[in-house]
XYZ file of C-alpha atoms in Angstrom:
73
model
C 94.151 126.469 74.006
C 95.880 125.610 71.138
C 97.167 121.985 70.088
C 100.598 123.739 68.702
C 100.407 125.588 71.676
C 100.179 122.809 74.453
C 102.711 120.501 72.241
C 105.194 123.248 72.528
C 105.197 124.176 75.923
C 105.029 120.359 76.685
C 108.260 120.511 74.687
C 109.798 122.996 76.570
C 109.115 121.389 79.575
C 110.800 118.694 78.952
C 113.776 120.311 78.347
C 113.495 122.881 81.268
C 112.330 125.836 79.055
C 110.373 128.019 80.981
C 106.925 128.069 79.673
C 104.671 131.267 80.674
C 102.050 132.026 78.092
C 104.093 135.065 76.895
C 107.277 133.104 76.307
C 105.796 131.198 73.495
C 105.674 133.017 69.755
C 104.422 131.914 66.912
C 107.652 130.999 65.919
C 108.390 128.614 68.457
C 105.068 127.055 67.566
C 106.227 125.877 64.170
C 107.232 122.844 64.463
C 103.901 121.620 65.904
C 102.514 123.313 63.839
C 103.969 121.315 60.433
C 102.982 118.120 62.693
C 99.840 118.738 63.501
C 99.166 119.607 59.533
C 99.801 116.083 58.645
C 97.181 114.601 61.188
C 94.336 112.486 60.060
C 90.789 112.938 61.250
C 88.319 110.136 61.511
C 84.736 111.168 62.437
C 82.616 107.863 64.006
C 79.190 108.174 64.962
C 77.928 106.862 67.760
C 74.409 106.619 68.570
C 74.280 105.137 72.119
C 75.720 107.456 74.888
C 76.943 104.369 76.506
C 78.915 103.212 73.746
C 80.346 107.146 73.074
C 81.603 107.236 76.766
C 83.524 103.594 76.570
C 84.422 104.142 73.288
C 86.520 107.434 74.509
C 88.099 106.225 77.518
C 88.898 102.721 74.960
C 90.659 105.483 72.583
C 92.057 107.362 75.255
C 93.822 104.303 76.765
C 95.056 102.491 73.497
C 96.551 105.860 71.980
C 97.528 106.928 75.148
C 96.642 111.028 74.710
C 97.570 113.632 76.812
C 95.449 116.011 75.615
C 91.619 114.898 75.808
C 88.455 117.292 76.613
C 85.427 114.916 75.844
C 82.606 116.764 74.944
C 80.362 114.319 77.732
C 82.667 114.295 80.531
């Protein structure tokens, strides 16, 4: 799925939207959209698996995501 996608329909939740797949236009996706644009990306490498799998749930925790799929879990 789509980050503009999930961010909206979390959105809409919120506010008691109703939020089947076919609800949601590209239109109501713009606003994530322009938010996700400005993120920053910082690629780490990490050569122990150990290390990669604390270092994820460390991230996880501190920035406290909601939307995580780790690549090893």
């Amino acid at each position: 799925m789509y980050p503009c996608y999930l961010k909206t329909r979390h959105q809409w939740k919120i506010i008691g939207k109703h939020t089947d797949r076919s609800t949601i236009t590209e239109e109501d996706m713009l606003p994530a959209k322009s938010i996700i644009q400005n993120y920053k990306v910082v690629l780490v490498a990490v050569q122990n698996d150990y290390d990669l799998y604390l270092l994820e749930v460390l991230l996880a925790g501190k920035f406290k995501t909601k939307w995580n799929s780790f690549r090893t879990h």
